[in-house]
Tab-separated table of C-alpha atoms in Angstrom:
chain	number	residue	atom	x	y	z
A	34	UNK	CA	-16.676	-133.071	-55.902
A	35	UNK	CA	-18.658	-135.414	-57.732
A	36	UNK	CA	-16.652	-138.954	-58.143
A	37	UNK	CA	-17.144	-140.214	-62.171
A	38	UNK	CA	-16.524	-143.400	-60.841
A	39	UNK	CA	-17.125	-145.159	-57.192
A	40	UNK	CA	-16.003	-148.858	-56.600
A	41	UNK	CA	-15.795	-150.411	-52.822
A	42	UNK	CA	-14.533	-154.047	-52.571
A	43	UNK	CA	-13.005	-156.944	-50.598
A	44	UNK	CA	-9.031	-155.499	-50.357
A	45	UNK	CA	-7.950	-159.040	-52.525
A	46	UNK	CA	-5.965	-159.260	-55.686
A	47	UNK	CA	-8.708	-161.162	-57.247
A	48	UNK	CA	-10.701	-157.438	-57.504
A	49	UNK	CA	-7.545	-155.728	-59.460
A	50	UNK	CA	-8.900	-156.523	-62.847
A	51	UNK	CA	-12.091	-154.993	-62.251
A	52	UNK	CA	-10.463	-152.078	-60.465
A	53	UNK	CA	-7.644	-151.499	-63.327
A	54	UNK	CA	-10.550	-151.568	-65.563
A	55	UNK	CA	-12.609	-149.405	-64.223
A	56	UNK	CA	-9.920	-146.492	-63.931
A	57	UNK	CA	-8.433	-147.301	-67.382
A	58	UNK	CA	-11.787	-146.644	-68.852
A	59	UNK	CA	-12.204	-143.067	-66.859
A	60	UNK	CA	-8.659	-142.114	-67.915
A	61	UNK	CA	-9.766	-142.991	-71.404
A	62	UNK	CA	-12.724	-141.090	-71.045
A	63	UNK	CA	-10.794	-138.035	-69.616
A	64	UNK	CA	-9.041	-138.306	-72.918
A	65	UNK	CA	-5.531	-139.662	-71.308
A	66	UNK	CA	-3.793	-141.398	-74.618
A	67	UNK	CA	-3.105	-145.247	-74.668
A	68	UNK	CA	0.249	-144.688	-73.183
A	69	UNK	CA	-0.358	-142.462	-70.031
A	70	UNK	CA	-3.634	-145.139	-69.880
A	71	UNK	CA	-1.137	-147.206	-69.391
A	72	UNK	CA	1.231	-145.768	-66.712
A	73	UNK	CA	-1.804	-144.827	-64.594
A	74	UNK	CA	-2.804	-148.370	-64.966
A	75	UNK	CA	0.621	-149.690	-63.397
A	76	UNK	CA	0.679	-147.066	-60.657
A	77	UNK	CA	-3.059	-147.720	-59.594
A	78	UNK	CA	-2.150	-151.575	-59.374
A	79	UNK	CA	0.726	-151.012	-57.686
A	80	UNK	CA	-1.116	-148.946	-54.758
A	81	UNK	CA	-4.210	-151.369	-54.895
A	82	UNK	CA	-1.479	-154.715	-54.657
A	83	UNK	CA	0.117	-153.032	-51.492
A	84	UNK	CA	-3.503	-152.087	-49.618
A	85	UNK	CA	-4.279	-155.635	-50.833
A	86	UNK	CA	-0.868	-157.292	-49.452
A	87	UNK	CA	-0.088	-155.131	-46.326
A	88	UNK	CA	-2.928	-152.985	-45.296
A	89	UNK	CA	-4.506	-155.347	-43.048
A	90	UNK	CA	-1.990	-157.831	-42.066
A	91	UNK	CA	-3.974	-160.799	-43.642
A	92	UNK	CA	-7.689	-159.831	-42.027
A	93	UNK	CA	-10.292	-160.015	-44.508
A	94	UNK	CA	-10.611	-155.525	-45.387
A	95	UNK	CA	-12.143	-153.264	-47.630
A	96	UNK	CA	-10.711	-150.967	-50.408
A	97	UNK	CA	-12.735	-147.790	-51.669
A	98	UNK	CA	-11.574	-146.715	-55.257
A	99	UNK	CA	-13.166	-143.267	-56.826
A	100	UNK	CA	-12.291	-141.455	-59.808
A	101	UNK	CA	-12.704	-137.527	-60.342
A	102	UNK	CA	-12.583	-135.488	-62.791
A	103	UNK	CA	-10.367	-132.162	-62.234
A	104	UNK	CA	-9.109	-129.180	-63.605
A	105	UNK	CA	-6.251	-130.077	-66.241
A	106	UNK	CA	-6.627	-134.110	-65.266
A	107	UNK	CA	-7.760	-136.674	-62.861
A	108	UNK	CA	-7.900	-137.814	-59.472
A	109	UNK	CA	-7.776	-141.646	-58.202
A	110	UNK	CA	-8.297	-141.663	-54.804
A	111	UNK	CA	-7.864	-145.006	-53.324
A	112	UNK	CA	-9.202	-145.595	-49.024
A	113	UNK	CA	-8.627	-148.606	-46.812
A	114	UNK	CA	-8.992	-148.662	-43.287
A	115	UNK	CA	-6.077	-151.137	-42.656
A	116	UNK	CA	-2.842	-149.969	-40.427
A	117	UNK	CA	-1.389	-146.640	-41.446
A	118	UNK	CA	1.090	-146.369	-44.100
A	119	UNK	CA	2.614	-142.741	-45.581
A	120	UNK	CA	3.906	-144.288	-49.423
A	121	UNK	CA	5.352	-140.765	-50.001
A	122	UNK	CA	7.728	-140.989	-46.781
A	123	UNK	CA	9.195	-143.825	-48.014
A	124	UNK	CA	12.829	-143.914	-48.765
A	125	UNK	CA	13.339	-144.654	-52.472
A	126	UNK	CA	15.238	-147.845	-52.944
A	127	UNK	CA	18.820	-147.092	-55.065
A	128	UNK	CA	18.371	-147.341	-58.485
A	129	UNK	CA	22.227	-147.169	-59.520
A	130	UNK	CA	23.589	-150.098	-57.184
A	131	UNK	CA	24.713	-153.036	-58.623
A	132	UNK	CA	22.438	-155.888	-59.313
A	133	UNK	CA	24.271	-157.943	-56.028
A	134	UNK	CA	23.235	-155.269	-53.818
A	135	UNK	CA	19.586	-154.734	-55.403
A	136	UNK	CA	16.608	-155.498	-52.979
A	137	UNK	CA	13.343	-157.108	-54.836
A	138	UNK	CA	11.209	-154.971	-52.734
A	139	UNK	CA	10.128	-150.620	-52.799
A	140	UNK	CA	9.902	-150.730	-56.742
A	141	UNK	CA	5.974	-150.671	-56.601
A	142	UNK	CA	5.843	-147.819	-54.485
A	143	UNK	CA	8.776	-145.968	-56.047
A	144	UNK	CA	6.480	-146.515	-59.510
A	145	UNK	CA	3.623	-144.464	-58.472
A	146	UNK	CA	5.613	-141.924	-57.539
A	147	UNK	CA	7.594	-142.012	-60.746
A	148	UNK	CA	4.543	-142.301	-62.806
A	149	UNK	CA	2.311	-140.346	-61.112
A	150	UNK	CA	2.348	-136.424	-60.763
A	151	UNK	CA	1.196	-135.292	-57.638
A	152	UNK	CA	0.925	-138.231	-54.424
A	153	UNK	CA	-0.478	-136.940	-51.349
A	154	UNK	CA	-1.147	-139.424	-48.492
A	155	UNK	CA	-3.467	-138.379	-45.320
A	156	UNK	CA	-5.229	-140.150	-42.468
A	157	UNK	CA	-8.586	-139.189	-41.679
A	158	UNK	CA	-9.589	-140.872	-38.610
A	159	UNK	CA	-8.840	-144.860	-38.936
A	160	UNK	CA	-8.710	-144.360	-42.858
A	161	UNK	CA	-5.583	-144.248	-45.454
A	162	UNK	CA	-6.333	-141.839	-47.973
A	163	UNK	CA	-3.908	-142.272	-50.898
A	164	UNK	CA	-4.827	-139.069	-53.649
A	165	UNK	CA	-2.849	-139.638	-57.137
A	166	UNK	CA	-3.216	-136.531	-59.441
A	167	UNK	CA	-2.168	-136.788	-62.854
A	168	UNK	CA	-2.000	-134.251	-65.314
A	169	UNK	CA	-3.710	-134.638	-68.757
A	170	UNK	CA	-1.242	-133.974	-71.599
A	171	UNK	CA	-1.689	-130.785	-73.836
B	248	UNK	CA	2.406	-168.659	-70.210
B	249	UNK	CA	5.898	-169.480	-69.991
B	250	UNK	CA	7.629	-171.694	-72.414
B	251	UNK	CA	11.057	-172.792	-71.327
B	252	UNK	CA	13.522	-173.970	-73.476
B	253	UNK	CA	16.666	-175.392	-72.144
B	254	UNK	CA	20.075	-175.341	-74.472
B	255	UNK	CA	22.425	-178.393	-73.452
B	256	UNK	CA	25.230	-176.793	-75.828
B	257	UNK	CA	25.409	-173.017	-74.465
B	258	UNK	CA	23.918	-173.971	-70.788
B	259	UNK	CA	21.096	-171.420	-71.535
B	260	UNK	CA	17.374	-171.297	-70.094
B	261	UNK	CA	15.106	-169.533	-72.507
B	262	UNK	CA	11.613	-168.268	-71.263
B	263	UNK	CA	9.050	-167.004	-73.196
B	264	UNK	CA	6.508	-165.085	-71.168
B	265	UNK	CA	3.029	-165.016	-72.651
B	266	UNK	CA	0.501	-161.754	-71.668
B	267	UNK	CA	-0.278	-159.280	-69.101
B	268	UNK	CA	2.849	-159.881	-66.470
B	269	UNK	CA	0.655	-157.781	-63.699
B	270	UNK	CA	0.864	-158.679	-60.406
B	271	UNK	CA	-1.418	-161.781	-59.869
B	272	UNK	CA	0.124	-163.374	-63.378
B	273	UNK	CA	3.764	-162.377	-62.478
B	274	UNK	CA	3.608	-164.374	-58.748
B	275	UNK	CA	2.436	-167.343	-60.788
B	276	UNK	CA	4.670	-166.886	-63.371
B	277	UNK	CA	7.406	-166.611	-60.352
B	278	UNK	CA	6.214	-170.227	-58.857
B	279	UNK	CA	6.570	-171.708	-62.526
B	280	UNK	CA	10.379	-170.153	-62.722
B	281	UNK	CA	11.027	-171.134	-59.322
B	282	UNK	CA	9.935	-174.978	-60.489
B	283	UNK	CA	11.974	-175.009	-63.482
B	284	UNK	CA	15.076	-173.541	-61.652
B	285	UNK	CA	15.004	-176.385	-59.072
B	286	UNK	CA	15.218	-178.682	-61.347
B	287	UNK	CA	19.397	-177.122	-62.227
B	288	UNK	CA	19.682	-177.215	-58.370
B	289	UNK	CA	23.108	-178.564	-57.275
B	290	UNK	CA	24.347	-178.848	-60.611
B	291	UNK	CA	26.572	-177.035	-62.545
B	292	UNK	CA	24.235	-177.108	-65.880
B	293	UNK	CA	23.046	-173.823	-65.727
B	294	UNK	CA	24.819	-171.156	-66.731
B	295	UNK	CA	23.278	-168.494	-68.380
B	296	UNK	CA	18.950	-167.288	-68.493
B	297	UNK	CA	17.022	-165.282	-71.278
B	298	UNK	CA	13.868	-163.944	-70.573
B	299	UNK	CA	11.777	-163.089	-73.728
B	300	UNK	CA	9.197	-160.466	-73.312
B	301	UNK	CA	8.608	-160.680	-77.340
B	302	UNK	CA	4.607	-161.408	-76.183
B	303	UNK	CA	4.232	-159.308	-72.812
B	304	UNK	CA	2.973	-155.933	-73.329
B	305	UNK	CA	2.624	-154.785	-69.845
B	306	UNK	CA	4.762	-155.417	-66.647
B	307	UNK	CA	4.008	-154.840	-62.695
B	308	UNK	CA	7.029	-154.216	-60.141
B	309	UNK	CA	6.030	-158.107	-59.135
B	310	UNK	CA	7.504	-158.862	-62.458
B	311	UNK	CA	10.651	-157.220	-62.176
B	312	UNK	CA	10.933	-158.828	-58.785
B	313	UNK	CA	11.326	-162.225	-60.543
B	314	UNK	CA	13.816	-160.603	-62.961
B	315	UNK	CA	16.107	-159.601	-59.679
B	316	UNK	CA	15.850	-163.419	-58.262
B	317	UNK	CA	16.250	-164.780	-61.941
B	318	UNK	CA	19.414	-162.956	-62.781
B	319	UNK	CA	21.026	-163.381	-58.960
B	320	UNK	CA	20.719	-166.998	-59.870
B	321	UNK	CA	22.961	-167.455	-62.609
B	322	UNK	CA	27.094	-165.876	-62.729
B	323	UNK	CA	27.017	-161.830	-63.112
B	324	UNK	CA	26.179	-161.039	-66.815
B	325	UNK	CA	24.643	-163.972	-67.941
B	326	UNK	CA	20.949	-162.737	-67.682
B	327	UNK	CA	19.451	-160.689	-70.298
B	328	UNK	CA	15.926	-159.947	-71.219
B	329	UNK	CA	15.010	-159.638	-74.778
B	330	UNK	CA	12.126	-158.310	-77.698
B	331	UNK	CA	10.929	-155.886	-75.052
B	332	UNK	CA	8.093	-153.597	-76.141
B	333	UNK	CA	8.397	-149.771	-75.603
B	334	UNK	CA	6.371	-149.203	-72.853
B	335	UNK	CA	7.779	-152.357	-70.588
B	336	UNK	CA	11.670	-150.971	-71.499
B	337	UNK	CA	10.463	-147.630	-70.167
B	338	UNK	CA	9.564	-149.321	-66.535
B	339	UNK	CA	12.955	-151.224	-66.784
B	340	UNK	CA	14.651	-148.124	-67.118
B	341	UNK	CA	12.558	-146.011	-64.840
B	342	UNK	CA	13.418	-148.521	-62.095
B	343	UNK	CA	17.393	-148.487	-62.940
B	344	UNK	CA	17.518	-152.179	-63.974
B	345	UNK	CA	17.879	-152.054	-68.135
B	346	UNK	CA	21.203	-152.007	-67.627
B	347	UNK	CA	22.093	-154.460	-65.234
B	348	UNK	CA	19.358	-156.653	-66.601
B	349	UNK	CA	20.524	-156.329	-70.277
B	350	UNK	CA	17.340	-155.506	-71.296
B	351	UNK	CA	16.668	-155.210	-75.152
């Protein structure tokens, strides 16, 4: 499949802007409205922020973004080669407890999957392959 | 991008946020909070906090992160978030907090 957009940077927060950028303006082009632009922005950050914090432990890494055009919508595929890390095993953190018992962290992660229609995580040799479908709207 | 207002008479910390409350903005938006909330340390002259999102059009989970700390600083109720746009009440409420933030 041919990518309509290919980025490969330095896994630091300073690169989100570009990044964000770059896949707002293919979702834009895809024909995504300002809105869903919008909600594909958050979940892409949100994935890109945790490579960035967690993926490799504080060693300098690399994150490979591309963008393809599919059938009905449009595929973000996000690659690192930092420590392996399944987002959709994750336990969701509990949205109904009380605000004493809330924990700050698992929101970003529980995001994507929220906003996002179709998450599939798989490790191809050292790699973290993180594939976010989402589905243009009629 | 945060202008804090303190109000002797009702014990009340306003903050206005200013732009794009993604995640590199929100952590520094966090250490500015953090700042201003020492400064009530070990007294009893803060009571109640009101975050205004009346200028933020877009919020990261880093964000509501600082809205969890914020609100577990002050008694149970007295945090509220106000002039929220659409799209940054739908992530609220997505991530269960627009309730137990109060966010309007």
């Amino acid at each position: 499949m041919q990518a309509i957009a290919h980025l490969k940077l330095r896994a630091d927060l300073e690169n989100l802007e570009r990044t964000r950028t770059l896949v707002s303006e293919c979702a834009s082009a895809q024909h995504f409205g300002a809105a869903r632009v919008s909600e594909i922005e958050l979940a892409l950050e949100e994935a890109f922020a945790n490579i960035c914090n967690y993926a490799y432990a504080g060693q300098p890494g690399e994150i490979e973004v591309n963008c393809f055009a599919e059938d009905g919508g449009m595929v973000i595929e996000l690659t690192d080669s930092g420590i392996s890390f399944d987002i959709t095993i994750v336990d969701d953190p509990d949205i109904t407890a009380d605000l004493s018992e809330r924990e700050p962290g698992g929101l970003g992660i529980f995001l994507i999957r929220k906003l996002i229609d179709e998450v599939v995580y798989r490790r191809e040799g050292d790699k973290n392959i993180l594939r976010l479908f989402v589905v243009r709207e009629s | 991008m945060i202008e804090f207002n303190f109000d002797e008479a009702t014990q009340t910390l306003l903050c206005r946020f200013d732009g794009r409350m993604d995640t590199v903005n929100a952590d520094l938006a966090t250490q500015q909070v953090n700042t201003k909330l020492s400064e009530f340390q070990g007294t009893t002259a803060l009571s109640r906090i009101v975050f205004d999102l009346g200028a933020v059009d877009y919020v990261a989970s880093s964000f509501l992160r600082l809205c969890i700390f914020a609100a577990k600083g002050v008694p149970k109720g007295n945090f509220s978030i106000t002039n929220t746009a659409p799209q940054v009440l739908k992530v609220f409420t997505i991530t269960g907090l627009a309730s137990i933030l109060r966010v309007t």
